[in-house]
Coordinates of C-alpha atoms and ligand atoms in Angstrom, one line a residue:
M1 CA 230.5 172.9 -56.9
S2 CA 227.4 174.0 -55.1
T3 CA 227.4 175.3 -51.5
P4 CA 225.6 173.3 -48.8
V5 CA 222.1 174.3 -47.8
M6 CA 220.9 173.9 -44.2
Q7 CA 217.2 173.2 -43.7
S8 CA 215.2 176.4 -44.1
R9 CA 211.6 175.4 -44.5
E10 CA 209.2 177.7 -42.6
S11 CA 208.5 176.6 -39.1
K12 CA 206.1 177.8 -36.4
T13 CA 207.3 180.4 -33.9
F14 CA 210.1 178.8 -32.0
D15 CA 209.0 178.2 -28.4
I16 CA 212.2 179.3 -26.7
E17 CA 210.5 179.3 -23.2
W18 CA 209.6 175.6 -23.5
V19 CA 213.1 174.8 -24.8
R20 CA 214.8 176.6 -21.9
G21 CA 212.4 174.9 -19.5
Q22 CA 214.0 171.5 -20.4
F23 CA 217.5 172.6 -19.3
P24 CA 217.8 172.9 -15.5
S25 CA 221.3 174.3 -15.6
L26 CA 220.1 177.4 -17.6
K27 CA 218.6 178.6 -14.3
L28 CA 222.0 178.6 -12.5
Q29 CA 222.7 181.8 -10.6
V30 CA 226.3 183.2 -10.5
N31 CA 226.7 186.3 -8.4
G32 CA 223.0 187.1 -8.6
Q33 CA 222.8 186.7 -12.4
T34 CA 221.8 184.1 -14.8
P35 CA 224.7 183.1 -17.0
A36 CA 224.5 183.4 -20.8
F37 CA 225.9 180.0 -22.0
L38 CA 227.6 181.0 -25.3
D39 CA 230.1 178.2 -24.9
G40 CA 228.1 175.6 -26.8
P41 CA 230.7 174.6 -29.4
A42 CA 232.9 173.4 -26.5
G43 CA 230.0 171.4 -25.0
T44 CA 226.3 172.2 -24.6
Q45 CA 224.0 172.1 -21.5
V46 CA 222.0 169.0 -21.0
P47 CA 218.2 168.6 -20.7
K48 CA 216.6 167.0 -17.7
Q49 CA 215.7 163.8 -19.6
V50 CA 219.3 163.1 -20.3
M51 CA 220.1 163.5 -16.6
D52 CA 217.2 161.2 -15.7
A53 CA 218.3 158.6 -18.2
V54 CA 221.7 158.4 -16.6
Q55 CA 220.3 158.2 -13.1
N56 CA 217.7 155.7 -14.2
Y57 CA 220.4 153.4 -15.7
F58 CA 222.2 153.3 -12.3
L59 CA 218.9 152.7 -10.5
T60 CA 217.5 149.9 -12.7
A61 CA 220.1 148.5 -15.1
N62 CA 223.6 148.9 -13.8
A63 CA 225.7 145.9 -14.8
N64 CA 228.2 144.8 -17.3
T65 CA 227.0 143.4 -20.7
C66 CA 226.0 140.0 -22.0
G67 CA 225.3 138.4 -18.6
A68 CA 222.5 135.9 -17.8
F69 CA 220.5 138.1 -15.4
L70 CA 218.1 141.0 -15.5
T71 CA 220.2 144.1 -15.1
S72 CA 222.8 142.8 -17.6
R73 CA 220.0 142.1 -20.1
R74 CA 218.6 145.6 -19.5
T75 CA 222.1 147.0 -20.2
D76 CA 222.3 145.2 -23.5
E77 CA 218.8 146.4 -24.4
M78 CA 219.6 149.9 -23.4
I79 CA 222.8 149.9 -25.6
W80 CA 220.9 148.7 -28.6
A81 CA 218.1 151.3 -28.0
A82 CA 220.8 154.0 -27.9
R83 CA 222.3 152.7 -31.1
A84 CA 218.8 152.9 -32.7
A85 CA 218.5 156.5 -31.5
M86 CA 221.9 157.4 -33.0
A87 CA 220.9 155.5 -36.1
D88 CA 217.9 157.8 -36.5
L89 CA 220.2 160.8 -36.0
F90 CA 222.6 159.5 -38.7
N91 CA 219.9 158.0 -40.8
C92 CA 221.5 154.5 -40.9
D93 CA 221.0 151.1 -39.2
A94 CA 221.7 150.6 -35.6
A95 CA 224.4 148.1 -36.4
N96 CA 226.4 150.9 -38.1
V97 CA 226.7 152.9 -34.9
V98 CA 229.8 152.6 -32.7
F99 CA 230.2 154.2 -29.3
G100 CA 233.5 155.4 -27.8
Q101 CA 235.1 157.7 -25.3
N102 CA 235.1 160.8 -27.6
M103 CA 235.7 161.7 -31.2
T104 CA 239.4 162.0 -30.8
T105 CA 239.9 158.6 -29.3
I106 CA 237.6 156.9 -31.9
T107 CA 239.4 158.7 -34.7
F108 CA 242.8 157.6 -33.5
A109 CA 241.6 154.0 -33.3
L110 CA 240.0 154.1 -36.8
A111 CA 243.0 155.8 -38.4
R112 CA 245.2 153.1 -36.9
A113 CA 243.0 150.3 -38.2
I114 CA 242.8 151.9 -41.7
G115 CA 246.6 152.5 -41.5
R116 CA 247.1 148.7 -41.3
E117 CA 245.9 148.5 -44.9
L118 CA 248.0 151.4 -46.2
K119 CA 251.5 151.3 -47.8
P120 CA 254.2 153.9 -48.1
G121 CA 253.3 156.5 -50.6
D122 CA 249.5 156.2 -50.1
E123 CA 248.0 159.6 -49.4
I124 CA 245.5 161.1 -47.0
V125 CA 243.9 164.6 -47.5
V126 CA 243.2 166.7 -44.5
T127 CA 242.3 170.4 -44.3
T128 CA 243.5 173.7 -42.8
L129 CA 239.9 174.3 -41.6
D130 CA 239.7 171.2 -39.4
H131 CA 240.0 170.6 -35.6
D132 CA 243.2 168.8 -34.9
A133 CA 241.3 165.6 -34.0
N134 CA 240.7 165.3 -37.7
V135 CA 244.3 165.9 -38.6
A136 CA 246.6 164.4 -36.0
P137 CA 245.2 160.8 -36.1
W138 CA 245.9 160.8 -39.9
R139 CA 249.2 162.5 -39.5
A140 CA 250.2 159.7 -37.1
L141 CA 250.3 157.4 -40.2
E142 CA 253.2 159.4 -41.6
E143 CA 255.3 156.9 -39.4
K144 CA 254.2 154.2 -41.9
G145 CA 255.2 156.3 -44.9
V146 CA 251.7 157.6 -45.6
V147 CA 251.8 161.1 -47.2
I148 CA 249.5 163.7 -45.7
R149 CA 248.3 166.5 -48.1
Q150 CA 246.6 169.5 -46.6
A151 CA 243.9 171.5 -48.5
D152 CA 244.1 175.2 -47.8
I153 CA 241.3 177.8 -47.1
R154 CA 240.3 181.0 -48.7
E155 CA 241.4 183.4 -46.0
E156 CA 238.9 186.2 -46.8
D157 CA 235.9 184.1 -45.8
C158 CA 237.5 181.1 -44.1
T159 CA 235.9 178.6 -46.5
L160 CA 237.7 175.6 -48.0
D161 CA 239.7 176.3 -51.1
L162 CA 237.9 173.7 -53.2
E163 CA 240.2 174.1 -56.2
D164 CA 243.1 173.3 -53.9
L165 CA 241.2 170.4 -52.4
K166 CA 240.6 169.0 -55.9
R167 CA 244.3 169.3 -56.7
K168 CA 245.2 167.5 -53.5
I169 CA 243.0 164.5 -54.2
T170 CA 244.9 162.2 -56.6
A171 CA 244.9 158.6 -57.7
K172 CA 247.0 157.9 -54.6
T173 CA 244.5 159.3 -52.1
R174 CA 243.1 156.6 -49.8
V175 CA 241.2 158.8 -47.3
V176 CA 239.7 162.3 -47.5
A177 CA 239.1 163.6 -44.0
V178 CA 237.0 166.8 -43.9
G179 CA 235.0 168.5 -41.2
Y180 CA 231.2 169.1 -41.8
A181 CA 231.5 172.5 -40.1
S182 CA 234.3 174.5 -38.5
N183 CA 234.3 174.7 -34.7
M184 CA 236.2 178.0 -34.9
V185 CA 234.6 180.0 -37.7
G186 CA 231.4 178.1 -38.3
T187 CA 231.9 177.4 -42.1
I188 CA 229.8 174.5 -43.3
N189 CA 231.6 172.5 -46.0
P190 CA 230.0 171.0 -49.1
V191 CA 230.6 167.5 -47.8
A192 CA 228.3 165.7 -50.2
E193 CA 230.2 167.1 -53.2
I194 CA 233.6 166.4 -51.5
T195 CA 232.4 162.8 -50.9
K196 CA 231.8 162.5 -54.7
L197 CA 235.3 163.8 -55.4
A198 CA 236.8 161.3 -52.9
H199 CA 234.9 158.4 -54.3
A200 CA 235.8 159.4 -57.9
A201 CA 239.4 159.0 -56.8
G202 CA 238.7 155.7 -55.1
A203 CA 239.2 157.2 -51.6
L204 CA 237.2 156.8 -48.5
M205 CA 235.4 159.9 -47.1
F206 CA 235.6 160.5 -43.4
I207 CA 233.5 163.4 -42.0
D208 CA 234.0 165.1 -38.7
A209 CA 230.4 166.2 -37.8
V210 CA 231.2 167.1 -34.2
H211 CA 230.5 170.8 -34.7
Y212 CA 227.7 170.4 -37.2
A213 CA 225.5 168.0 -35.2
P214 CA 223.8 170.5 -33.0
H215 CA 223.3 172.9 -35.9
G216 CA 222.0 170.8 -38.8
L217 CA 220.3 167.5 -39.8
I218 CA 222.7 164.7 -40.7
D219 CA 221.9 162.1 -43.4
V220 CA 224.7 159.7 -44.0
K221 CA 222.6 157.9 -46.7
A222 CA 222.3 161.1 -48.7
L223 CA 225.9 162.1 -48.1
D224 CA 227.1 158.5 -49.0
C225 CA 230.1 159.1 -46.8
D226 CA 232.1 156.1 -45.5
F227 CA 232.5 157.3 -42.0
L228 CA 230.9 160.2 -40.0
I229 CA 231.7 161.0 -36.4
C230 CA 230.2 163.3 -33.8
S231 CA 230.2 163.8 -30.0
P232 CA 227.0 163.8 -28.0
Y233 CA 228.2 166.3 -25.5
K234 CA 228.0 168.9 -28.4
F235 CA 224.4 168.1 -29.0
F236 CA 222.9 168.2 -25.5
G237 CA 224.1 164.7 -24.4
P238 CA 226.9 163.3 -22.3
H239 CA 230.7 163.4 -22.8
M240 CA 231.2 160.6 -25.4
G241 CA 231.8 160.0 -29.1
T242 CA 229.8 158.1 -31.7
L243 CA 230.9 156.8 -35.1
Y244 CA 228.8 155.9 -38.2
G245 CA 230.6 153.5 -40.6
K246 CA 229.4 151.7 -43.7
R247 CA 229.0 148.0 -42.8
E248 CA 231.5 146.8 -45.3
H249 CA 234.2 149.1 -43.8
L250 CA 233.4 148.2 -40.2
E251 CA 233.8 144.6 -41.2
K252 CA 236.9 145.0 -43.4
F253 CA 239.1 147.1 -41.2
K254 CA 240.5 145.4 -38.2
P255 CA 240.6 147.5 -34.9
Y256 CA 243.2 146.7 -32.3
K257 CA 241.3 144.7 -29.7
V258 CA 241.6 142.1 -26.9
R259 CA 241.2 138.5 -28.1
P260 CA 238.1 137.5 -26.0
A261 CA 236.1 140.6 -27.2
A262 CA 233.6 140.2 -30.1
D263 CA 235.1 140.0 -33.6
T264 CA 232.1 141.5 -35.3
P265 CA 231.0 145.1 -35.7
P266 CA 229.9 147.3 -34.0
D267 CA 231.1 145.6 -30.8
C268 CA 234.7 144.9 -32.0
W269 CA 235.3 148.7 -32.4
E270 CA 234.2 149.4 -28.8
T271 CA 237.4 148.7 -26.8
G272 CA 236.9 147.6 -23.2
T273 CA 233.9 148.4 -21.0
Q274 CA 231.9 151.4 -22.3
V275 CA 230.6 154.2 -20.1
Q276 CA 227.2 152.6 -20.1
E277 CA 225.4 155.1 -18.0
L278 CA 226.4 157.8 -20.5
I279 CA 225.3 155.7 -23.5
A280 CA 221.8 155.8 -21.8
G281 CA 222.2 159.6 -21.9
I282 CA 223.0 159.5 -25.6
G283 CA 219.7 157.9 -26.4
A284 CA 217.9 160.4 -24.3
A285 CA 219.7 163.3 -26.0
V286 CA 218.5 162.2 -29.4
D287 CA 215.0 161.7 -28.0
Y288 CA 215.2 165.3 -26.7
I289 CA 216.0 166.7 -30.1
A290 CA 213.1 164.7 -31.6
Q291 CA 210.9 166.0 -28.9
V292 CA 211.8 169.6 -29.9
G293 CA 210.6 168.6 -33.4
R294 CA 207.3 167.1 -32.0
H295 CA 206.8 170.3 -30.0
C296 CA 207.2 172.4 -33.2
D297 CA 205.2 170.1 -35.4
A298 CA 202.4 167.9 -34.0
T299 CA 202.1 165.9 -37.3
V300 CA 205.5 164.2 -36.6
K301 CA 205.2 160.4 -36.5
S302 CA 208.7 158.8 -36.2
R303 CA 211.8 159.9 -34.3
R304 CA 213.6 160.6 -37.5
E305 CA 210.7 162.9 -38.5
G306 CA 211.0 164.5 -35.1
L307 CA 214.6 165.2 -35.7
Q308 CA 213.9 166.7 -39.1
A309 CA 211.2 168.9 -37.7
A310 CA 213.5 170.0 -34.9
Y311 CA 216.3 171.2 -37.2
R312 CA 213.6 172.9 -39.5
A313 CA 212.8 175.0 -36.4
T314 CA 216.2 175.5 -34.8
V315 CA 218.2 176.3 -38.0
P316 CA 216.3 179.5 -38.8
Y317 CA 216.1 180.4 -35.1
E318 CA 219.9 180.1 -34.6
R319 CA 220.3 182.2 -37.8
T320 CA 218.3 185.1 -36.4
L321 CA 220.6 185.1 -33.3
M322 CA 223.6 185.0 -35.6
S323 CA 222.3 187.8 -37.8
K324 CA 221.8 190.0 -34.8
L325 CA 225.2 189.2 -33.4
L326 CA 227.1 189.8 -36.6
E327 CA 225.2 193.0 -37.3
G328 CA 225.9 194.3 -33.8
L329 CA 229.6 193.4 -34.0
Q330 CA 230.0 195.8 -36.9
S331 CA 229.6 198.8 -34.6
I332 CA 232.2 197.6 -32.0
P333 CA 235.4 199.6 -32.5
G334 CA 238.3 197.4 -33.5
A335 CA 236.2 194.2 -33.9
K336 CA 237.3 191.8 -36.7
V337 CA 235.1 188.8 -37.4
Y338 CA 236.7 185.7 -39.1
G339 CA 234.6 183.8 -41.6
I340 CA 231.4 184.5 -43.6
T341 CA 229.7 187.7 -42.7
D342 CA 227.5 188.2 -45.7
P343 CA 223.8 187.6 -44.7
K344 CA 223.1 186.2 -48.1
R345 CA 225.5 183.4 -47.4
F346 CA 224.4 182.5 -43.9
E347 CA 223.3 179.0 -45.0
E348 CA 227.0 178.3 -45.5
R349 CA 227.8 178.8 -41.8
S350 CA 226.6 177.9 -38.3
A351 CA 226.0 180.3 -35.5
T352 CA 229.5 180.1 -34.2
V353 CA 231.3 183.4 -34.4
S354 CA 235.0 184.2 -33.8
L355 CA 236.5 187.6 -33.5
R356 CA 239.3 189.7 -32.2
I357 CA 239.2 193.2 -30.9
G358 CA 242.3 195.1 -31.9
E359 CA 245.4 193.5 -30.4
H360 CA 243.6 192.5 -27.2
N361 CA 244.3 189.0 -26.0
P362 CA 241.0 187.0 -26.3
T363 CA 241.5 185.6 -22.8
E364 CA 241.3 189.1 -21.5
I365 CA 238.0 189.6 -23.3
A366 CA 236.6 186.2 -22.2
K367 CA 237.5 187.0 -18.6
F368 CA 235.8 190.4 -18.8
L369 CA 232.7 188.8 -20.2
G370 CA 232.9 185.9 -17.8
D371 CA 232.9 188.2 -14.8
R372 CA 229.6 189.6 -16.1
G373 CA 228.1 186.1 -16.4
I374 CA 228.6 185.8 -20.1
F375 CA 230.4 182.5 -20.9
T376 CA 232.4 182.5 -24.1
W377 CA 235.6 180.7 -25.2
D378 CA 239.0 182.0 -26.2
G379 CA 242.0 180.4 -27.9
N380 CA 242.3 178.1 -30.9
F381 CA 239.8 175.4 -29.8
Y382 CA 242.3 172.8 -31.2
A383 CA 241.7 174.1 -34.7
L384 CA 245.4 174.6 -34.7
N385 CA 246.0 174.7 -38.5
L386 CA 243.4 177.4 -38.9
S387 CA 244.6 179.5 -35.9
E388 CA 248.1 179.4 -37.4
R389 CA 246.9 180.1 -41.0
L390 CA 244.9 183.2 -39.8
G391 CA 248.0 184.5 -38.0
V392 CA 246.3 184.6 -34.6
Q393 CA 248.0 181.6 -32.9
Q394 CA 250.8 183.7 -31.4
K395 CA 248.3 186.3 -30.2
G396 CA 246.0 184.1 -28.1
G397 CA 243.7 183.0 -30.9
V398 CA 240.2 184.4 -31.1
L399 CA 237.2 185.0 -28.9
R400 CA 234.4 182.5 -29.8
I401 CA 230.7 183.2 -29.3
G402 CA 228.7 180.0 -29.9
M403 CA 225.0 180.0 -30.1
V404 CA 222.7 177.0 -30.0
H405 CA 218.9 176.7 -30.0
Y406 CA 218.5 177.4 -26.2
N407 CA 220.2 180.8 -26.5
T408 CA 218.1 184.0 -26.7
M409 CA 218.1 187.4 -28.4
E410 CA 218.5 188.9 -24.9
E411 CA 221.8 186.9 -24.5
V412 CA 223.0 188.2 -27.8
E413 CA 222.2 191.7 -26.7
R414 CA 224.1 191.0 -23.4
V415 CA 227.2 189.9 -25.1
L416 CA 227.2 192.8 -27.5
A417 CA 226.8 195.2 -24.6
G418 CA 229.6 193.5 -22.8
L419 CA 231.9 193.8 -25.8
R420 CA 230.9 197.5 -26.3
E421 CA 231.8 198.1 -22.6
F422 CA 235.1 196.2 -23.1
A423 CA 236.0 198.2 -26.2
A424 CA 235.2 201.5 -24.5
A425 CA 237.2 200.7 -21.4
N426 CA 240.3 199.4 -23.1
Ligands
PLP501 C1 235.0 170.0 -34.9 C2 235.5 169.2 -33.8 N1 236.1 168.0 -34.1 C3 236.5 167.2 -33.1 C4 236.5 167.6 -31.8 C5 237.0 166.6 -30.7 O1 235.9 166.0 -30.1 P1 236.1 165.1 -28.8 O2 236.2 166.1 -27.7 O3 234.8 164.3 -28.7 O4 237.3 164.3 -28.9 C6 235.9 168.8 -31.5 C7 235.9 169.2 -30.1 O5 235.8 170.4 -29.8 C8 235.4 169.6 -32.5 O6 234.8 170.8 -32.2

């Protein structure tokens, strides 16, 4: 089974000044210093055009849907424009895009709908590497007699144990639920190959791309997955979730819904009134990423090409930040990094780095850095299976340093200096 390859085609010098200029919050001052936002995996900062789109919705289109008047029609148009934007991000048709409160809520609803078709003894495969939002909604089906099988990891590099995964997929498997990338250790899974394994067994493939979306180009057509889900607040948009589903599945599975609501997809999957102002922001977030692509490559024509060009530029840029961080961590006394550290394998991971320093509680380190204007995360980030498997759950988990394309080399140097200072003082 081959390993996944992120886009790595040569791009022009990455214009980090221009990028940072799009994000007003990066200029925030805390105690006289500019924060280093290294908390991206928990939610990224938002460019001005996303804020403007939300405000513009309230100013010009605020109404409920499907009414016979201007602002309602504008709302309907805006929602379909946002679906079209997400369709470009997923590489699918707009009718295959479902909006929802967040990934967790959508996944619970989808699992429940799929569960209606399952019988006792049917199996679902989840993994030790995944966020609990791609575990608990499937485990909830145990109430119906569904059997959950969990594929393990290889502890030494925090990658999926593919042999174990293959053993866990059987003729009884109905769904394989795997993350595209780990929000704790950054590992990128070979989801295209896993989709083939799932399909060969007659199972559906569900991909949690929440962590992957800000770090790599998604192409549901190439992956041939049945469902793929991500959360715009992780890729420079507002706090919501979005699902891609193959048309036949969105039609076949029946979501729990109120009777007067539409019976046809995608609407039937969108329970109640949506956060319409934020849907406006989702469209703008996708447009922002495409604009990064246009800024890097003037030959770009369509939005999808803009997205492709953006990731061609941001992937190698993020990798230089990650290389610098991982190299610097080697000289910090007591630092232990979890996940892939071999530079030759960096295409198998995103720029999300988790570590511990000796027996120090990661909250202590995050606080130390936070007091110095360096924003990182500590804990298990809801990747509970992984935190337990690595034996860190009882010890406060890990410290997570997450980099996205608006972070800088200077910020990496700042966090390394902060960690050096912490290690020397404690
Ligand atoms: C990999 C991954 N999956 C799922 C989730 C849950 O997403 P949401 O907050 O949209 O429910 C997260 C959130 O951190 C995540 O990182």
